[in-house]
Amino acid sequence: MTSNDEYVLQLLVERGFLTAEQVDAAAKSMKAENETTLDVLVSGGTVGEDEVLGTVADQFGLKYCHVNADAINPEIVKEIPADIAKKYGVVPVVADEDSITVALSDPMGYDAIDSLRYVLHGRDVESVISPRAEVEAAMAKLYQDSGAADVQTRGEMDGVGDDGGTDDSAVVKLANMIITTAIKMKASDIHLEPMEKEFRVRYRIDGALRKMDSPPKRLQGSIISRIKIMSKMKISEKRIPQDGRIQISVNGKDLDLRVNSVPTNHGESIVMRILDKSNLSLGLPQLGFLTDDQATFERLIKLPDGVVLVTGPTGSGKTTTLYACLGQINTPDKKLITVEDPVEYQMSGINQVQVNKDVGLDFSAALRSILRQAPNIVMIGEIRDAETADIAMEAALTGHLVFSTLHTNDAPSAVTRLLDIGVKPFLVASALRAAMAQRLVRAICEGCKEAYTPSEREMKMLGAMSKTVPDHMYHGAGCDKCGRSGYKGRKGIFEIFKVDDTIQRLIFDHAPATLLRQRARELGMRTLREDGMLKVASGMTSLQEVLRVTMGDAD
């Protein structure tokens, strides 16, 4: 019995259509290898197909209805070619200019609906649930005369004309649809990956890659060329990596896509990072801070001088946090300048400098120049070398507030990292005001959040922290709103390391990160895992998410 069958049986028992005893008896009477408990119950007349499909359809907010081929307008049938209808097990029943409604027999066939939206160039697809026999009968009758016309229509959909060549307009639509679908699904990245036998498309949603329906392999070159044209890359150059940018507007929202191409064995791999300018309006509360951490961080970013670092691995939200800081302190009486590689978001009221190594404008050179512009606040995209770090520290000591990022696993390790790349201990001790480590955890979907009791294994993984775990925690059961993942959106967990007099002396003495961490803990610093556990208790995220991103947390 599949997990889906188990779920359906549970619903039927809860609604009184079956008893637990009937389910157990049917499970013991299965004979065929591919037979399920649900099959036995339906074929034996214990529960009707109407009850099964109606119950599940209601659970997912869908309509259950019977389908009759004679009642369907033949013109609507032309909207979906025969091979597509048979592949996904659907029959079109209603259609207008913007949307099409199909009948299918699998209440959990959301993958088929997503795939249909893809092959229908992003057209809105709705579904109703109907008995399997009726769907199959309608399909057989409606498509009994399908032949060359259906193949031709599918060819047009796939971007191929009668002569086998690529239809440029279809490729343009397909490329646009790949981008707009990703934006609608709130993806952060689009990955176009040439494989040996397929052209794989994946979206990164809430930090996890999700495979989408693949375009035909034969369109790989055309789609990649179209993306390169849109991002102003050299189409003829396929031997070296290239970078580009696409600026688009979708439903009135301005978006930038940062595009990178890399040659691989089977063609050029394209990654498009979607930069949503609406993120610029995020305030500190939207990032996921608890009240006390937010108050602490707001005090830090309003200091007159010093260095404030945000640390964490790639993809942990450091840049978003820095932009939220700049947005909060960007007032007419202050001059803000950033040095970035590249400039990800264009912000009004801020002078932003793009690093250009081809002309010798690296981080250190740009930083030296902008300090002559007399800024109050400087943001450096990343401290990568001793020269940039030294200039940043000296700028802080001469009255500037400097923000930047470092790649370290925790906040106290930022000190060790600066010392390791060659910054003198007295500079670090004098200039550094704080370092904040962060990670992103997926937020539980509000549409399917439910309480549960943590297992013994989960408690064991927590160790000493198990004493702080509430009796009931939350997770997402999975629903249409979150794509059955149980999560929707992401929030941050944080570890704020403040530099006081004692920590300054430890830095002067070149103390290891363990001693710095110990002192910070004595001052009340919460670790990443502790901050995460408080957010588990509040129902913001799940225990599994916090454990996943803090496995290296020694505390």
Tab-separated table of N, CA, C and O in Angstrom, residues 135-247:
chain	number	residue	atom	x	y	z
A	135	VAL	N	-13.266	8.832	-17.305
A	135	VAL	CA	-12.183	9.589	-17.956
A	135	VAL	C	-11.632	8.804	-19.141
A	135	VAL	O	-11.431	9.336	-20.240
A	136	GLU	N	-11.410	7.497	-18.937
A	136	GLU	CA	-10.864	6.666	-20.015
A	136	GLU	C	-11.852	6.529	-21.166
A	136	GLU	O	-11.456	6.569	-22.343
A	137	ALA	N	-13.135	6.395	-20.846
A	137	ALA	CA	-14.145	6.277	-21.894
A	137	ALA	C	-14.247	7.575	-22.698
A	137	ALA	O	-14.346	7.552	-23.933
A	138	ALA	N	-14.234	8.699	-21.995
A	138	ALA	CA	-14.317	9.995	-22.670
A	138	ALA	C	-13.088	10.214	-23.549
A	138	ALA	O	-13.182	10.715	-24.676
A	139	MET	N	-11.940	9.823	-23.054
A	139	MET	CA	-10.707	9.979	-23.805
A	139	MET	C	-10.753	9.154	-25.096
A	139	MET	O	-10.391	9.620	-26.179
A	140	ALA	N	-11.210	7.904	-24.966
A	140	ALA	CA	-11.279	7.016	-26.132
A	140	ALA	C	-12.234	7.569	-27.187
A	140	ALA	O	-11.953	7.500	-28.394
A	141	LYS	N	-13.357	8.108	-26.752
A	141	LYS	CA	-14.360	8.602	-27.705
A	141	LYS	C	-13.944	9.927	-28.332
A	141	LYS	O	-14.078	10.123	-29.541
A	142	LEU	N	-13.417	10.839	-27.496
A	142	LEU	CA	-13.091	12.176	-27.987
A	142	LEU	C	-11.882	12.176	-28.905
A	142	LEU	O	-11.767	13.010	-29.806
A	143	TYR	N	-10.960	11.246	-28.663
A	143	TYR	CA	-9.729	11.230	-29.452
A	143	TYR	C	-9.673	10.056	-30.435
A	143	TYR	O	-8.598	9.724	-30.936
A	144	GLN	N	-10.823	9.467	-30.729
A	144	GLN	CA	-10.809	8.285	-31.596
A	144	GLN	C	-10.377	8.612	-33.018
A	144	GLN	O	-9.830	7.769	-33.734
A	145	ASP	N	-10.606	9.856	-33.454
A	145	ASP	CA	-10.232	10.240	-34.817
A	145	ASP	C	-8.936	11.033	-34.859
A	145	ASP	O	-8.582	11.597	-35.890
A	146	SER	N	-8.246	11.128	-33.719
A	146	SER	CA	-7.013	11.928	-33.685
A	146	SER	C	-5.928	11.244	-34.487
A	146	SER	O	-5.815	10.041	-34.518
A	147	GLY	N	-5.145	12.024	-35.152
A	147	GLY	CA	-4.074	11.446	-35.963
A	147	GLY	C	-3.047	12.496	-36.272
A	147	GLY	O	-2.433	13.062	-35.399
A	148	ALA	N	-2.908	12.786	-37.572
A	148	ALA	CA	-1.862	13.708	-37.999
A	148	ALA	C	-2.060	15.083	-37.413
A	148	ALA	O	-1.103	15.780	-37.076
A	149	ALA	N	-3.345	15.493	-37.253
A	149	ALA	CA	-3.592	16.837	-36.735
A	149	ALA	C	-3.031	16.993	-35.345
A	149	ALA	O	-2.468	18.016	-34.989
A	150	ASP	N	-3.177	15.931	-34.491
A	150	ASP	CA	-2.672	16.017	-33.132
A	150	ASP	C	-1.162	16.092	-33.115
A	150	ASP	O	-0.577	16.830	-32.347
A	151	VAL	N	-0.520	15.316	-33.979
A	151	VAL	CA	0.939	15.317	-34.020
A	151	VAL	C	1.441	16.688	-34.437
A	151	VAL	O	2.405	17.216	-33.898
A	152	GLN	N	0.754	17.296	-35.395
A	152	GLN	CA	1.163	18.614	-35.849
A	152	GLN	C	1.001	19.647	-34.734
A	152	GLN	O	1.869	20.481	-34.515
A	153	THR	N	-0.108	19.574	-34.006
A	153	THR	CA	-0.325	20.515	-32.916
A	153	THR	C	0.747	20.355	-31.855
A	153	THR	O	1.290	21.325	-31.339
A	154	ARG	N	1.089	19.116	-31.515
A	154	ARG	CA	2.138	18.878	-30.519
A	154	ARG	C	3.465	19.432	-31.009
A	154	ARG	O	4.245	20.010	-30.273
A	155	GLY	N	3.702	19.261	-32.326
A	155	GLY	CA	4.930	19.804	-32.883
A	155	GLY	C	4.984	21.304	-32.722
A	155	GLY	O	6.007	21.878	-32.389
A	156	GLU	N	3.843	21.959	-32.933
A	156	GLU	CA	3.814	23.405	-32.754
A	156	GLU	C	4.069	23.770	-31.310
A	156	GLU	O	4.773	24.723	-31.001
A	157	MET	N	3.509	22.996	-30.392
A	157	MET	CA	3.726	23.276	-28.971
A	157	MET	C	5.180	23.097	-28.596
A	157	MET	O	5.722	23.824	-27.786
A	158	ASP	N	5.826	22.097	-29.185
A	158	ASP	CA	7.220	21.838	-28.866
A	158	ASP	C	8.161	22.765	-29.613
A	158	ASP	O	9.371	22.688	-29.453
A	159	GLY	N	7.621	23.641	-30.444
A	159	GLY	CA	8.461	24.597	-31.135
A	159	GLY	C	9.053	24.056	-32.414
A	159	GLY	O	10.093	24.512	-32.869
A	160	VAL	N	8.422	23.061	-33.006
A	160	VAL	CA	8.952	22.468	-34.230
A	160	VAL	C	7.898	22.552	-35.319
A	160	VAL	O	6.754	22.140	-35.123
A	161	GLY	N	8.263	23.092	-36.465
A	161	GLY	CA	7.341	23.204	-37.580
A	161	GLY	C	7.309	21.919	-38.382
A	161	GLY	O	7.960	20.938	-38.062
A	162	ASP	N	6.564	21.928	-39.481
A	162	ASP	CA	6.421	20.724	-40.299
A	162	ASP	C	7.727	20.285	-40.937
A	162	ASP	O	7.918	19.120	-41.248
A	163	ASP	N	8.643	21.245	-41.139
A	163	ASP	CA	9.895	20.891	-41.770
A	163	ASP	C	10.931	20.401	-40.769
A	163	ASP	O	12.064	20.114	-41.116
A	164	GLY	N	10.544	20.304	-39.497
A	164	GLY	CA	11.470	19.810	-38.487
A	164	GLY	C	12.345	20.897	-37.912
A	164	GLY	O	13.104	20.667	-36.983
A	165	GLY	N	12.256	22.133	-38.423
A	165	GLY	CA	13.086	23.207	-37.900
A	165	GLY	C	12.438	23.855	-36.696
A	165	GLY	O	11.262	23.691	-36.429
A	166	THR	N	13.196	24.641	-35.962
A	166	THR	CA	12.694	25.287	-34.760
A	166	THR	C	11.896	26.532	-35.103
A	166	THR	O	12.320	27.364	-35.898
A	167	ASP	N	10.731	26.663	-34.517
A	167	ASP	CA	9.894	27.847	-34.660
A	167	ASP	C	10.386	28.871	-33.637
A	167	ASP	O	10.228	28.685	-32.433
A	168	ASP	N	10.992	29.978	-34.119
A	168	ASP	CA	11.603	30.954	-33.215
A	168	ASP	C	10.604	31.521	-32.219
A	168	ASP	O	10.917	31.728	-31.055
A	169	SER	N	9.374	31.804	-32.673
A	169	SER	CA	8.385	32.393	-31.772
A	169	SER	C	8.045	31.428	-30.645
A	169	SER	O	7.826	31.835	-29.504
A	170	ALA	N	8.000	30.123	-30.966
A	170	ALA	CA	7.703	29.134	-29.932
A	170	ALA	C	8.836	29.046	-28.925
A	170	ALA	O	8.601	28.893	-27.725
A	171	VAL	N	10.076	29.141	-29.395
A	171	VAL	CA	11.227	29.098	-28.490
A	171	VAL	C	11.219	30.320	-27.575
A	171	VAL	O	11.497	30.223	-26.378
A	172	VAL	N	10.889	31.481	-28.145
A	172	VAL	CA	10.799	32.701	-27.338
A	172	VAL	C	9.758	32.535	-26.240
A	172	VAL	O	9.994	32.852	-25.068
A	173	LYS	N	8.583	31.992	-26.626
A	173	LYS	CA	7.522	31.782	-25.633
A	173	LYS	C	7.956	30.781	-24.565
A	173	LYS	O	7.672	30.951	-23.384
A	174	LEU	N	8.647	29.728	-24.984
A	174	LEU	CA	9.067	28.699	-24.041
A	174	LEU	C	10.104	29.239	-23.066
A	174	LEU	O	10.037	28.977	-21.860
A	175	ALA	N	11.059	30.012	-23.575
A	175	ALA	CA	12.070	30.614	-22.699
A	175	ALA	C	11.417	31.570	-21.702
A	175	ALA	O	11.741	31.567	-20.505
A	176	ASN	N	10.484	32.391	-22.206
A	176	ASN	CA	9.777	33.316	-21.309
A	176	ASN	C	8.967	32.565	-20.266
A	176	ASN	O	8.902	32.962	-19.099
A	177	MET	N	8.352	31.442	-20.699
A	177	MET	CA	7.527	30.676	-19.776
A	177	MET	C	8.372	30.035	-18.672
A	177	MET	O	7.946	29.963	-17.526
A	178	ILE	N	9.575	29.565	-19.019
A	178	ILE	CA	10.466	28.984	-18.010
A	178	ILE	C	10.750	30.013	-16.930
A	178	ILE	O	10.752	29.704	-15.726
A	179	ILE	N	10.962	31.259	-17.343
A	179	ILE	CA	11.279	32.326	-16.385
A	179	ILE	C	10.049	32.731	-15.577
A	179	ILE	O	10.095	32.814	-14.347
A	180	THR	N	8.922	32.969	-16.276
A	180	THR	CA	7.729	33.450	-15.561
A	180	THR	C	7.171	32.383	-14.620
A	180	THR	O	6.674	32.709	-13.542
A	181	THR	N	7.259	31.114	-15.014
A	181	THR	CA	6.790	30.049	-14.123
A	181	THR	C	7.624	30.002	-12.858
A	181	THR	O	7.098	29.828	-11.753
A	182	ALA	N	8.936	30.173	-13.005
A	182	ALA	CA	9.816	30.196	-11.831
A	182	ALA	C	9.460	31.346	-10.900
A	182	ALA	O	9.443	31.197	-9.675
A	183	ILE	N	9.155	32.489	-11.488
A	183	ILE	CA	8.807	33.656	-10.678
A	183	ILE	C	7.488	33.416	-9.946
A	183	ILE	O	7.344	33.739	-8.763
A	184	LYS	N	6.501	32.834	-10.642
A	184	LYS	CA	5.206	32.541	-10.010
A	184	LYS	C	5.369	31.559	-8.852
A	184	LYS	O	4.652	31.625	-7.850
A	185	MET	N	6.330	30.626	-9.002
A	185	MET	CA	6.557	29.625	-7.961
A	185	MET	C	7.510	30.127	-6.878
A	185	MET	O	7.887	29.387	-5.986
A	186	LYS	N	7.901	31.426	-6.999
A	186	LYS	CA	8.782	32.074	-6.015
A	186	LYS	C	10.125	31.346	-5.896
A	186	LYS	O	10.659	31.148	-4.805
A	187	ALA	N	10.656	30.934	-7.043
A	187	ALA	CA	11.980	30.307	-7.067
A	187	ALA	C	13.051	31.381	-6.946
A	187	ALA	O	12.860	32.529	-7.357
A	188	SER	N	14.200	31.004	-6.389
A	188	SER	CA	15.321	31.934	-6.288
A	188	SER	C	16.319	31.728	-7.420
A	188	SER	O	17.074	32.638	-7.760
A	189	ASP	N	16.338	30.516	-7.999
A	189	ASP	CA	17.261	30.212	-9.093
A	189	ASP	C	16.568	29.329	-10.129
A	189	ASP	O	15.707	28.513	-9.789
A	190	ILE	N	17.001	29.486	-11.377
A	190	ILE	CA	16.581	28.609	-12.462
A	190	ILE	C	17.827	27.915	-12.988
A	190	ILE	O	18.810	28.574	-13.332
A	191	HIS	N	17.790	26.586	-13.070
A	191	HIS	CA	18.930	25.813	-13.559
A	191	HIS	C	18.535	25.105	-14.855
A	191	HIS	O	17.613	24.287	-14.862
A	192	LEU	N	19.209	25.432	-15.944
A	192	LEU	CA	19.022	24.767	-17.228
A	192	LEU	C	20.260	23.912	-17.469
A	192	LEU	O	21.340	24.437	-17.723
A	193	GLU	N	20.095	22.586	-17.392
A	193	GLU	CA	21.245	21.691	-17.340
A	193	GLU	C	21.196	20.647	-18.463
A	193	GLU	O	20.331	19.766	-18.458
A	194	PRO	N	22.103	20.744	-19.422
A	194	PRO	CA	22.155	19.742	-20.498
A	194	PRO	C	22.681	18.405	-19.970
A	194	PRO	O	23.807	18.327	-19.474
A	195	MET	N	21.863	17.388	-20.049
A	195	MET	CA	22.277	16.040	-19.693
A	195	MET	C	22.475	15.241	-20.990
A	195	MET	O	22.219	15.735	-22.074
A	196	GLU	N	22.907	14.008	-20.873
A	196	GLU	CA	23.174	13.202	-22.057
A	196	GLU	C	21.922	12.993	-22.899
A	196	GLU	O	21.959	13.104	-24.120
A	197	LYS	N	20.782	12.699	-22.238
A	197	LYS	CA	19.568	12.363	-22.978
A	197	LYS	C	18.400	13.295	-22.691
A	197	LYS	O	17.299	13.085	-23.193
A	198	GLU	N	18.604	14.310	-21.858
A	198	GLU	CA	17.529	15.251	-21.572
A	198	GLU	C	18.093	16.641	-21.324
A	198	GLU	O	19.292	16.811	-21.053
A	199	PHE	N	17.227	17.632	-21.424
A	199	PHE	CA	17.569	19.013	-21.100
A	199	PHE	C	16.835	19.340	-19.810
A	199	PHE	O	15.666	19.681	-19.820
A	200	ARG	N	17.521	19.193	-18.686
A	200	ARG	CA	16.875	19.253	-17.376
A	200	ARG	C	16.647	20.696	-16.929
A	200	ARG	O	17.531	21.548	-17.044
A	201	VAL	N	15.454	20.938	-16.407
A	201	VAL	CA	15.102	22.243	-15.838
A	201	VAL	C	14.772	22.040	-14.366
A	201	VAL	O	13.933	21.208	-14.018
A	202	ARG	N	15.462	22.797	-13.517
A	202	ARG	CA	15.189	22.725	-12.076
A	202	ARG	C	15.064	24.130	-11.506
A	202	ARG	O	15.763	25.047	-11.927
A	203	TYR	N	14.151	24.279	-10.532
A	203	TYR	CA	13.978	25.536	-9.810
A	203	TYR	C	14.414	25.333	-8.363
A	203	TYR	O	14.133	24.291	-7.771
A	204	ARG	N	15.099	26.335	-7.824
A	204	ARG	CA	15.404	26.293	-6.390
A	204	ARG	C	14.311	27.066	-5.654
A	204	ARG	O	14.180	28.284	-5.821
A	205	ILE	N	13.525	26.341	-4.866
A	205	ILE	CA	12.402	26.937	-4.139
A	205	ILE	C	12.617	26.710	-2.652
A	205	ILE	O	12.762	25.572	-2.213
A	206	ASP	N	12.658	27.798	-1.892
A	206	ASP	CA	12.923	27.717	-0.447
A	206	ASP	C	14.199	26.931	-0.165
A	206	ASP	O	14.264	26.126	0.772
A	207	GLY	N	15.202	27.127	-1.005
A	207	GLY	CA	16.503	26.513	-0.767
A	207	GLY	C	16.671	25.107	-1.299
A	207	GLY	O	17.776	24.567	-1.266
A	208	ALA	N	15.606	24.482	-1.802
A	208	ALA	CA	15.689	23.100	-2.293
A	208	ALA	C	15.406	23.067	-3.790
A	208	ALA	O	14.486	23.733	-4.276
A	209	LEU	N	16.199	22.289	-4.533
A	209	LEU	CA	15.999	22.177	-5.969
A	209	LEU	C	14.816	21.263	-6.269
A	209	LEU	O	14.673	20.199	-5.663
A	210	ARG	N	13.990	21.685	-7.216
A	210	ARG	CA	12.818	20.907	-7.600
A	210	ARG	C	12.835	20.712	-9.119
A	210	ARG	O	12.891	21.686	-9.880
A	211	LYS	N	12.810	19.469	-9.567
A	211	LYS	CA	12.873	19.169	-10.997
A	211	LYS	C	11.530	19.451	-11.654
A	211	LYS	O	10.487	19.064	-11.153
A	212	MET	N	11.579	20.130	-12.785
A	212	MET	CA	10.381	20.451	-13.537
A	212	MET	C	10.311	19.571	-14.782
A	212	MET	O	11.249	18.834	-15.096
A	213	ASP	N	9.201	19.676	-15.502
A	213	ASP	CA	9.056	18.911	-16.733
A	213	ASP	C	10.079	19.407	-17.754
A	213	ASP	O	10.227	20.612	-17.970
A	214	SER	N	10.822	18.491	-18.373
A	214	SER	CA	11.925	18.871	-19.261
A	214	SER	C	11.422	19.247	-20.649
A	214	SER	O	10.602	18.532	-21.232
A	215	PRO	N	11.933	20.349	-21.228
A	215	PRO	CA	11.643	20.644	-22.631
A	215	PRO	C	12.287	19.583	-23.521
A	215	PRO	O	13.200	18.874	-23.082
A	216	PRO	N	11.846	19.447	-24.769
A	216	PRO	CA	12.471	18.471	-25.669
A	216	PRO	C	13.972	18.725	-25.799
A	216	PRO	O	14.402	19.870	-25.916
A	217	LYS	N	14.751	17.666	-25.805
A	217	LYS	CA	16.202	17.760	-25.899
A	217	LYS	C	16.634	18.509	-27.156
A	217	LYS	O	17.623	19.248	-27.148
A	218	ARG	N	15.850	18.345	-28.254
A	218	ARG	CA	16.232	18.976	-29.515
A	218	ARG	C	16.149	20.497	-29.461
A	218	ARG	O	16.692	21.184	-30.324
A	219	LEU	N	15.431	21.034	-28.465
A	219	LEU	CA	15.317	22.492	-28.342
A	219	LEU	C	16.381	23.081	-27.419
A	219	LEU	O	16.381	24.291	-27.184
A	220	GLN	N	17.254	22.238	-26.901
A	220	GLN	CA	18.263	22.700	-25.943
A	220	GLN	C	19.066	23.887	-26.484
A	220	GLN	O	19.158	24.936	-25.831
A	221	GLY	N	19.646	23.730	-27.692
A	221	GLY	CA	20.472	24.801	-28.246
A	221	GLY	C	19.697	26.080	-28.478
A	221	GLY	O	20.199	27.178	-28.204
A	222	SER	N	18.465	25.953	-28.964
A	222	SER	CA	17.648	27.139	-29.253
A	222	SER	C	17.283	27.891	-27.977
A	222	SER	O	17.313	29.123	-27.933
A	223	ILE	N	16.915	27.150	-26.930
A	223	ILE	CA	16.531	27.797	-25.671
A	223	ILE	C	17.740	28.485	-25.043
A	223	ILE	O	17.653	29.629	-24.568
A	224	ILE	N	18.892	27.806	-25.033
A	224	ILE	CA	20.102	28.403	-24.454
A	224	ILE	C	20.494	29.661	-25.229
A	224	ILE	O	20.845	30.686	-24.635
A	225	SER	N	20.407	29.606	-26.561
A	225	SER	CA	20.737	30.787	-27.366
A	225	SER	C	19.798	31.945	-27.053
A	225	SER	O	20.224	33.099	-26.962
A	226	ARG	N	18.510	31.631	-26.873
A	226	ARG	CA	17.540	32.679	-26.550
A	226	ARG	C	17.871	33.327	-25.199
A	226	ARG	O	17.834	34.560	-25.075
A	227	ILE	N	18.208	32.517	-24.205
A	227	ILE	CA	18.563	33.069	-22.888
A	227	ILE	C	19.821	33.928	-23.003
A	227	ILE	O	19.929	35.002	-22.380
A	228	LYS	N	20.786	33.501	-23.823
A	228	LYS	CA	22.035	34.267	-23.985
A	228	LYS	C	21.769	35.599	-24.688
A	228	LYS	O	22.377	36.621	-24.363
A	229	ILE	N	20.824	35.592	-25.641
A	229	ILE	CA	20.450	36.852	-26.294
A	229	ILE	C	19.810	37.794	-25.284
A	229	ILE	O	20.133	38.992	-25.221
A	230	MET	N	18.893	37.263	-24.473
A	230	MET	CA	18.202	38.091	-23.480
A	230	MET	C	19.174	38.689	-22.471
A	230	MET	O	18.980	39.807	-21.987
A	231	SER	N	20.239	37.939	-22.134
A	231	SER	CA	21.182	38.399	-21.111
A	231	SER	C	22.409	39.078	-21.705
A	231	SER	O	23.371	39.360	-20.995
A	232	LYS	N	22.365	39.344	-23.047
A	232	LYS	CA	23.428	40.081	-23.746
A	232	LYS	C	24.794	39.386	-23.657
A	232	LYS	O	25.827	40.018	-23.490
A	233	MET	N	24.772	38.050	-23.764
A	233	MET	CA	26.011	37.290	-23.861
A	233	MET	C	26.375	37.098	-25.334
A	233	MET	O	25.551	37.317	-26.226
A	234	LYS	N	27.590	36.639	-25.586
A	234	LYS	CA	28.021	36.320	-26.942
A	234	LYS	C	27.506	34.929	-27.308
A	234	LYS	O	27.915	33.934	-26.716
A	235	ILE	N	26.626	34.874	-28.295
A	235	ILE	CA	26.021	33.596	-28.668
A	235	ILE	C	27.057	32.644	-29.280
A	235	ILE	O	27.015	31.440	-29.049
A	236	SER	N	27.973	33.193	-30.042
A	236	SER	CA	28.951	32.344	-30.730
A	236	SER	C	30.004	31.770	-29.785
A	236	SER	O	30.663	30.788	-30.124
A	237	GLU	N	30.152	32.369	-28.619
A	237	GLU	CA	31.176	31.904	-27.670
A	237	GLU	C	30.597	30.836	-26.755
A	237	GLU	O	29.755	31.114	-25.906
A	238	LYS	N	31.072	29.598	-26.948
A	238	LYS	CA	30.563	28.477	-26.158
A	238	LYS	C	31.674	27.746	-25.412
A	238	LYS	O	31.421	26.711	-24.797
A	239	ARG	N	32.894	28.291	-25.463
A	239	ARG	CA	34.035	27.589	-24.873
A	239	ARG	C	34.387	28.063	-23.476
A	239	ARG	O	35.063	27.364	-22.733
A	240	ILE	N	33.958	29.262	-23.114
A	240	ILE	CA	34.329	29.831	-21.818
A	240	ILE	C	33.075	30.278	-21.070
A	240	ILE	O	32.037	30.543	-21.681
A	241	PRO	N	33.143	30.376	-19.730
A	241	PRO	CA	31.990	30.874	-18.950
A	241	PRO	C	31.683	32.323	-19.303
A	241	PRO	O	32.589	33.096	-19.663
A	242	GLN	N	30.420	32.684	-19.202
A	242	GLN	CA	30.000	34.063	-19.434
A	242	GLN	C	29.007	34.491	-18.357
A	242	GLN	O	28.329	33.661	-17.765
A	243	ASP	N	28.943	35.792	-18.132
A	243	ASP	CA	27.981	36.370	-17.197
A	243	ASP	C	27.117	37.378	-17.928
A	243	ASP	O	27.581	38.088	-18.829
A	244	GLY	N	25.854	37.442	-17.543
A	244	GLY	CA	24.947	38.400	-18.152
A	244	GLY	C	23.843	38.792	-17.181
A	244	GLY	O	23.829	38.358	-16.024
A	245	ARG	N	22.938	39.599	-17.685
A	245	ARG	CA	21.859	40.088	-16.820
A	245	ARG	C	20.603	40.305	-17.656
A	245	ARG	O	20.675	40.765	-18.791
A	246	ILE	N	19.464	39.959	-17.086
A	246	ILE	CA	18.179	40.174	-17.741
A	246	ILE	C	17.323	41.031	-16.819
A	246	ILE	O	17.211	40.747	-15.621
A	247	GLN	N	16.729	42.087	-17.374
A	247	GLN	CA	15.803	42.923	-16.613
A	247	GLN	C	14.410	42.755	-17.219
A	247	GLN	O	14.213	42.991	-18.407
